[in-house]
Coordinates of C-alpha atoms in Angstrom, one line a residue:
X1 CA 49.9 -1.7 34.7
X2 CA 50.0 -4.4 32.0
X3 CA 51.5 -3.4 28.6
X4 CA 48.4 -4.6 26.8
X5 CA 45.9 -2.4 28.8
X6 CA 46.5 1.0 27.1
X7 CA 46.2 -0.7 23.6
X8 CA 42.9 -2.4 24.8
X9 CA 41.5 0.9 26.2
X10 CA 42.4 2.7 22.8
X11 CA 40.8 -0.3 21.0
X12 CA 37.6 -0.1 23.0
X13 CA 37.3 3.7 22.6
X14 CA 37.9 3.3 18.9
X15 CA 35.2 0.6 18.6
X16 CA 32.7 2.8 20.5
X17 CA 33.7 5.9 18.4
X18 CA 33.1 3.7 15.1
X19 CA 29.7 2.5 16.5
X20 CA 28.5 6.0 17.3
X21 CA 29.6 7.3 13.9
X22 CA 28.0 4.3 12.1
X23 CA 24.7 4.8 14.2
X24 CA 24.6 8.6 13.3
X25 CA 25.4 8.0 9.6
X26 CA 22.5 5.2 9.5
X27 CA 20.0 7.6 11.1
X28 CA 20.9 10.4 8.8
X29 CA 20.6 8.1 5.6
X30 CA 17.6 6.1 6.6
X31 CA 15.4 8.3 4.3
X32 CA 17.7 7.5 1.4
X33 CA 17.8 3.9 2.2
X34 CA 14.1 3.6 2.3
X35 CA 13.9 5.4 -1.1
X36 CA 16.4 3.0 -2.6
X37 CA 14.4 0.1 -1.2
X38 CA 11.2 1.4 -2.8
X39 CA 13.0 2.1 -6.1
X40 CA 14.4 -1.5 -6.0
X41 CA 10.9 -3.0 -5.7
X42 CA 9.6 -0.8 -8.3
X43 CA 12.3 -1.8 -10.7
X44 CA 11.4 -5.5 -9.9
X45 CA 7.7 -4.6 -10.8
X46 CA 8.6 -3.3 -14.2
X47 CA 11.3 -5.9 -14.9
X48 CA 9.1 -8.3 -16.8
X49 CA 7.8 -5.6 -19.2
X50 CA 11.3 -4.3 -19.8
X51 CA 12.7 -7.7 -20.3
X52 CA 10.0 -8.6 -22.7
X53 CA 10.7 -5.5 -24.9
X54 CA 14.4 -5.9 -24.6
X55 CA 14.0 -9.5 -25.9
X56 CA 12.4 -8.1 -29.1
X57 CA 15.6 -6.1 -29.9
X58 CA 14.9 -2.9 -28.1
X59 CA 17.4 -1.2 -26.0
X60 CA 17.0 -1.6 -22.1
X61 CA 17.3 2.1 -21.6
X62 CA 14.6 3.0 -24.1
X63 CA 12.3 0.1 -23.0
X64 CA 12.6 1.4 -19.4
X65 CA 11.9 5.0 -20.4
X66 CA 8.7 3.9 -22.5
X67 CA 7.4 2.0 -19.4
X68 CA 8.1 4.9 -17.0
X69 CA 6.4 7.2 -19.6
X70 CA 3.3 5.0 -19.7
X71 CA 3.1 4.9 -15.9
X72 CA 3.5 8.6 -15.7
X73 CA 0.9 9.4 -18.4
X74 CA -1.6 7.1 -16.7
X75 CA -1.0 8.5 -13.3
X76 CA -1.1 12.2 -14.5
X77 CA -4.3 11.6 -16.4
X78 CA -5.9 9.9 -13.4
X79 CA -4.9 12.8 -11.1
X80 CA -6.0 15.4 -13.6
X81 CA -9.4 13.6 -13.9
X82 CA -9.8 13.2 -10.3
X83 CA -8.9 16.8 -9.6
X84 CA -11.3 18.1 -12.2
X85 CA -14.0 15.9 -10.6
X86 CA -13.2 17.0 -7.1
X87 CA -13.1 20.8 -8.1
X88 CA -16.4 20.5 -9.9
X89 CA -18.1 18.8 -7.1
X90 CA -16.7 21.1 -4.5
X91 CA -18.0 24.1 -6.3
X92 CA -21.4 22.5 -6.8
X93 CA -21.5 21.7 -3.0
X94 CA -20.5 25.3 -2.1
X95 CA -23.0 26.8 -4.4
X96 CA -25.7 24.5 -3.0
X97 CA -24.6 24.9 0.7
X98 CA -27.1 27.8 1.5
X99 CA -30.0 25.7 0.2
X100 CA -28.9 22.7 2.2
X101 CA -28.4 24.9 5.2
X102 CA -31.8 26.5 4.8
X103 CA -33.5 23.0 4.7
X104 CA -31.8 21.8 7.7
X105 CA -32.8 25.0 9.7
X106 CA -36.3 24.8 8.5
X107 CA -36.5 21.1 9.6
X108 CA -34.9 22.0 13.1
X109 CA -37.4 24.9 13.5
X110 CA -40.4 22.8 12.6
X111 CA -39.3 19.9 14.9
X112 CA -38.2 21.8 18.0
X113 CA -40.3 24.9 17.5
X114 CA -37.3 27.2 17.4
X115 CA -36.6 30.5 15.6
X116 CA -33.1 29.9 14.0
X117 CA -32.0 32.1 11.1
X118 CA -29.3 31.4 8.6
X119 CA -28.0 35.0 8.7
X120 CA -27.7 34.9 12.5
X121 CA -25.8 31.6 12.4
X122 CA -23.4 32.8 9.7
X123 CA -22.8 36.0 11.6
X124 CA -22.1 34.1 14.8
X125 CA -19.6 31.8 13.0
X126 CA -17.8 34.5 11.4
X127 CA -17.2 36.4 14.7
X128 CA -16.3 33.2 16.6
X129 CA -13.0 33.0 18.2
X130 CA -12.3 29.3 17.1
X131 CA -12.7 30.4 13.5
X132 CA -10.3 33.2 13.9
X133 CA -7.7 30.8 15.5
X134 CA -8.2 28.3 12.7
X135 CA -7.6 30.8 10.0
X136 CA -4.4 32.1 11.8
X137 CA -3.2 28.6 12.2
X138 CA -3.7 27.7 8.6
X139 CA -2.0 30.9 7.5
X140 CA 1.0 30.1 9.7
X141 CA 1.1 26.5 8.3
X142 CA 1.2 27.5 4.6
X143 CA 4.9 27.4 4.7
X144 CA 5.0 24.0 6.2
X145 CA 2.7 22.6 3.7
X146 CA 4.8 24.1 0.9
X147 CA 8.0 22.5 2.4
X148 CA 6.2 19.1 2.7
X149 CA 5.1 19.3 -1.0
X150 CA 8.5 20.1 -2.2
X151 CA 10.1 17.4 -0.1
X152 CA 7.7 14.9 -1.5
X153 CA 8.4 15.9 -5.0
X154 CA 12.1 15.4 -4.5
X155 CA 11.4 12.1 -2.9
X156 CA 9.4 10.9 -5.9
X157 CA 12.2 12.1 -8.2
X158 CA 14.9 10.2 -6.2
X159 CA 12.8 7.1 -6.3
X160 CA 12.2 7.4 -10.0
X161 CA 15.8 8.0 -10.8
X162 CA 17.0 5.0 -8.8
X163 CA 14.3 2.7 -10.1
X164 CA 15.1 3.8 -13.7
X165 CA 18.9 2.9 -13.2
X166 CA 18.0 -0.4 -11.4
X167 CA 15.6 -1.5 -14.4
X168 CA 17.9 -0.2 -17.2
X169 CA 21.1 -1.6 -15.8
X170 CA 19.5 -4.7 -14.2
X171 CA 21.8 -7.3 -16.1
X172 CA 24.9 -5.2 -15.5
X173 CA 24.0 -4.8 -11.8
X174 CA 23.5 -8.6 -11.5
X175 CA 26.9 -9.2 -13.2
X176 CA 28.7 -6.8 -10.9
X177 CA 27.1 -8.4 -7.9
X178 CA 27.9 -12.0 -9.0
X179 CA 31.4 -11.2 -9.9
X180 CA 32.5 -10.9 -6.3
X181 CA 30.8 -14.2 -5.3
X182 CA 31.8 -17.8 -5.8
X183 CA 29.9 -19.9 -8.5
X184 CA 27.7 -21.6 -5.9
X185 CA 26.5 -18.2 -4.4
X186 CA 26.1 -16.7 -7.8
X187 CA 23.4 -19.3 -8.7
X188 CA 21.6 -18.5 -5.4
X189 CA 21.7 -14.8 -6.0
X190 CA 20.3 -15.3 -9.5
X191 CA 17.6 -17.7 -8.2
X192 CA 16.6 -15.1 -5.5
X193 CA 16.6 -12.4 -8.1
X194 CA 14.3 -14.3 -10.4
X195 CA 11.9 -15.2 -7.6
X196 CA 11.7 -11.5 -6.4
X197 CA 10.9 -10.5 -10.0
X198 CA 8.2 -13.2 -10.3
X199 CA 6.6 -12.5 -7.0
X200 CA 6.7 -8.7 -7.1
X201 CA 5.2 -8.8 -10.6
X202 CA 2.6 -11.4 -9.6
X203 CA 1.6 -9.3 -6.7
X204 CA 1.1 -6.2 -8.9
X205 CA -0.7 -8.4 -11.5
X206 CA -3.2 -9.7 -8.9
X207 CA -3.8 -6.2 -7.5
X208 CA -4.2 -4.7 -10.8
X209 CA -6.7 -7.4 -12.0
X210 CA -8.7 -7.0 -8.6
X211 CA -8.6 -3.1 -9.2
X212 CA -10.1 -3.6 -12.7
X213 CA -12.8 -6.0 -11.4
X214 CA -13.7 -3.7 -8.5
X215 CA -13.7 -0.6 -10.8
X216 CA -16.0 -2.3 -13.3
X217 CA -18.4 -3.6 -10.6
X218 CA -18.6 -0.1 -9.0
X219 CA -19.0 1.5 -12.3
X220 CA -22.1 -0.4 -13.0
X221 CA -23.6 0.7 -9.6
X222 CA -22.7 4.3 -10.2
X223 CA -24.2 4.2 -13.8
X224 CA -27.4 2.5 -12.5
X225 CA -27.7 5.3 -9.9
X226 CA -26.9 7.9 -12.5
X227 CA -24.2 9.4 -10.4
X228 CA -22.0 12.1 -11.7
X229 CA -18.4 11.3 -12.7
X230 CA -19.1 7.6 -12.6
X231 CA -16.0 6.6 -14.5
X232 CA -13.6 8.6 -12.4
X233 CA -15.2 7.3 -9.3
X234 CA -14.9 3.8 -10.5
X235 CA -11.1 4.1 -11.2
X236 CA -10.7 5.9 -7.8
X237 CA -12.4 3.0 -5.9
X238 CA -10.5 0.4 -7.9
X239 CA -7.0 1.8 -7.5
X240 CA -7.2 3.2 -4.0
X241 CA -8.9 0.0 -2.5
X242 CA -6.2 -2.3 -3.8
X243 CA -3.0 -0.4 -3.7
X244 CA -3.4 1.4 -0.2
X245 CA -3.3 -1.4 2.4
X246 CA -5.5 -1.6 5.4
X247 CA -7.3 1.7 5.1
X248 CA -7.6 1.8 1.3
X249 CA -11.1 0.4 1.3
X250 CA -12.5 3.1 3.7
X251 CA -10.7 5.8 1.7
X252 CA -12.1 4.5 -1.6
X253 CA -15.6 4.2 -0.4
X254 CA -15.7 7.7 1.5
X255 CA -15.6 9.7 -1.8
X256 CA -18.4 8.1 -3.7
X257 CA -20.4 8.0 -0.5
X258 CA -20.0 11.8 -0.1
X259 CA -20.8 12.5 -3.7
X260 CA -23.8 10.3 -3.5
X261 CA -25.0 12.1 -0.3
X262 CA -24.7 15.4 -2.2
X263 CA -27.0 14.1 -5.0
X264 CA -29.4 12.1 -2.8
X265 CA -29.0 10.8 0.6
X266 CA -30.3 7.4 -0.3
X267 CA -27.5 7.1 -2.9
X268 CA -25.0 7.2 -0.1
X269 CA -26.7 4.4 1.7
X270 CA -26.8 2.4 -1.4
X271 CA -23.1 2.8 -2.2
X272 CA -22.2 2.0 1.6
X273 CA -24.1 -1.2 1.4
X274 CA -22.6 -2.1 -2.0
X275 CA -19.1 -1.4 -0.7
X276 CA -19.6 -3.5 2.4
X277 CA -21.0 -6.5 0.4
X278 CA -18.3 -6.3 -2.5
X279 CA -15.6 -6.1 0.2
X280 CA -16.8 -9.5 1.7
X281 CA -16.9 -11.0 -1.8
X282 CA -13.5 -9.9 -2.6
X283 CA -11.9 -11.0 0.8
X284 CA -13.5 -14.4 0.7
X285 CA -14.0 -15.4 -2.9
X286 CA -12.0 -13.2 -5.2
X287 CA -8.7 -12.6 -3.4
X288 CA -7.8 -16.1 -2.3
X289 CA -8.2 -17.5 -5.9
X290 CA -6.1 -14.6 -7.5
X291 CA -3.6 -14.8 -4.7
X292 CA -3.1 -18.5 -4.9
X293 CA -2.1 -18.2 -8.5
X294 CA 0.1 -15.3 -8.3
X295 CA 1.4 -14.8 -4.6
X296 CA 0.9 -18.0 -2.8
X297 CA 0.8 -16.7 0.7
X298 CA -1.6 -17.4 3.5
X299 CA -4.0 -14.6 4.3
X300 CA -3.1 -14.6 8.0
X301 CA 0.7 -14.3 7.0
X302 CA -0.2 -11.5 4.5
X303 CA -2.1 -9.6 7.1
X304 CA 0.8 -10.1 9.7
X305 CA 3.3 -9.0 7.1
X306 CA 1.3 -5.8 6.4
X307 CA 1.1 -5.0 10.1
X308 CA 4.9 -5.7 10.6
X309 CA 5.8 -3.7 7.6
X310 CA 3.6 -0.8 8.7
X311 CA 5.3 -1.0 12.2
X312 CA 8.8 -0.8 10.7
X313 CA 8.4 1.4 7.6
X314 CA 4.9 3.0 7.8
X315 CA 3.0 3.1 4.6
X316 CA 6.0 2.2 2.6
X317 CA 6.5 -1.1 4.6
X318 CA 2.8 -1.9 4.2
X319 CA 3.1 -1.7 0.3
X320 CA 6.3 -3.8 0.0
X321 CA 5.6 -6.2 2.9
X322 CA 3.6 -8.8 0.9
X323 CA 5.9 -9.1 -2.2
X324 CA 8.9 -9.2 0.2
X325 CA 7.4 -12.0 2.4
X326 CA 6.3 -14.0 -0.7
X327 CA 9.8 -13.7 -2.1
X328 CA 11.4 -15.0 1.3
X329 CA 8.9 -17.7 1.5
X330 CA 9.5 -18.9 -2.1
X331 CA 13.3 -18.7 -1.6
X332 CA 13.3 -20.7 1.6
X333 CA 11.0 -23.2 0.2
X334 CA 13.6 -24.1 -2.4
X335 CA 16.0 -25.1 0.4
X336 CA 13.8 -26.5 3.1
X337 CA 13.6 -30.3 2.8
X338 CA 10.1 -31.8 3.2
X339 CA 9.3 -35.3 4.3
X340 CA 6.4 -37.6 3.5
X341 CA 3.7 -37.5 6.2
X342 CA 2.9 -40.6 8.3
X343 CA -0.4 -42.3 8.1
X344 CA -1.8 -40.8 11.3
X345 CA -0.8 -37.3 10.4
X346 CA -1.9 -37.5 6.9
X347 CA -5.2 -38.9 8.0
X348 CA -5.9 -35.8 10.2
X349 CA -5.5 -37.5 13.6
X350 CA -4.7 -35.2 16.4
X351 CA -3.7 -37.6 19.0
X352 CA -2.5 -41.2 19.1
X353 CA -4.4 -43.5 21.5
X354 CA -2.4 -46.2 23.3
X355 CA -3.3 -49.7 22.4
X356 CA -4.2 -52.2 25.0
X357 CA -1.7 -55.0 25.4
X358 CA -3.4 -58.3 26.5
X359 CA -1.1 -60.7 28.2
X360 CA -2.0 -64.4 27.9
X361 CA -2.2 -66.4 31.1
X362 CA -2.9 -63.5 33.3
X363 CA -6.4 -62.5 34.5

């Protein structure tokens, strides 16, 4: 047996063990790594506001705390207003449910000449087996829901803590990162950091502006229809439709449609038509103009990045996909060399036709 064979076998086994250990550690820490990634993009989003306040003489820690406090107050106020609206609407719908049920039963009896009774329907529902199974499953799932809620709160706390440190110690973090790199690499890291801050802030700015325009437009509709909780519904539609990718539009329109149907069924139809029309206006008129000024990315690339981000990281990947792709595109654009177009390409020609060559003396 060669002398190097035992050492090679030991080396291969050690490499396999290290790979297995690294793979296990990565899968155990994937949740923490995703939280750190979200916190990093959140810190990039609030970096312009923190830097502007720090430039005026305020400490970065205090500026970051004030920005986080403003975000928390706005989010808590919105959730409290939305919760009170939903609670009041649910109570009103529960109180009016017997009346709605009586009207539906009367309509069915007059149309199909039946003899249905609300009391008989209620009694059959209360003694049905599927309702009893549903109640049992709901009772057994209370602990799972509580665990999920506590896990979500801990995750939000982790993200907020990392985002606070990233934003408050941003300059120190950049200096620590650049101190281990040569000068040429330091300039590239700083340029990438500045591009990421600009693109992430621009993405949130464009989304916030579109949320404001959407909220105002829907508030006008809700006020004209005299729907209850019109301001809260307008804020709901504006925020959910812009900051939840792909399905945000449907979630945003479902709540006002439901509340409009509880007031008047025709109101639900009016709201549905307005949501569809406004969505087309936003996709083809409003969004391209705002995105071109803030996040210069093609709509097809944006859609593909959202799909890819969703496939990789779920809802989190969908949220950070567009600013990440915009940052990568802008960073690569600074190093990709572009050439002047030739006349045929600049003129839009798709093919070059060969010229006929006429030789003199030959027929």
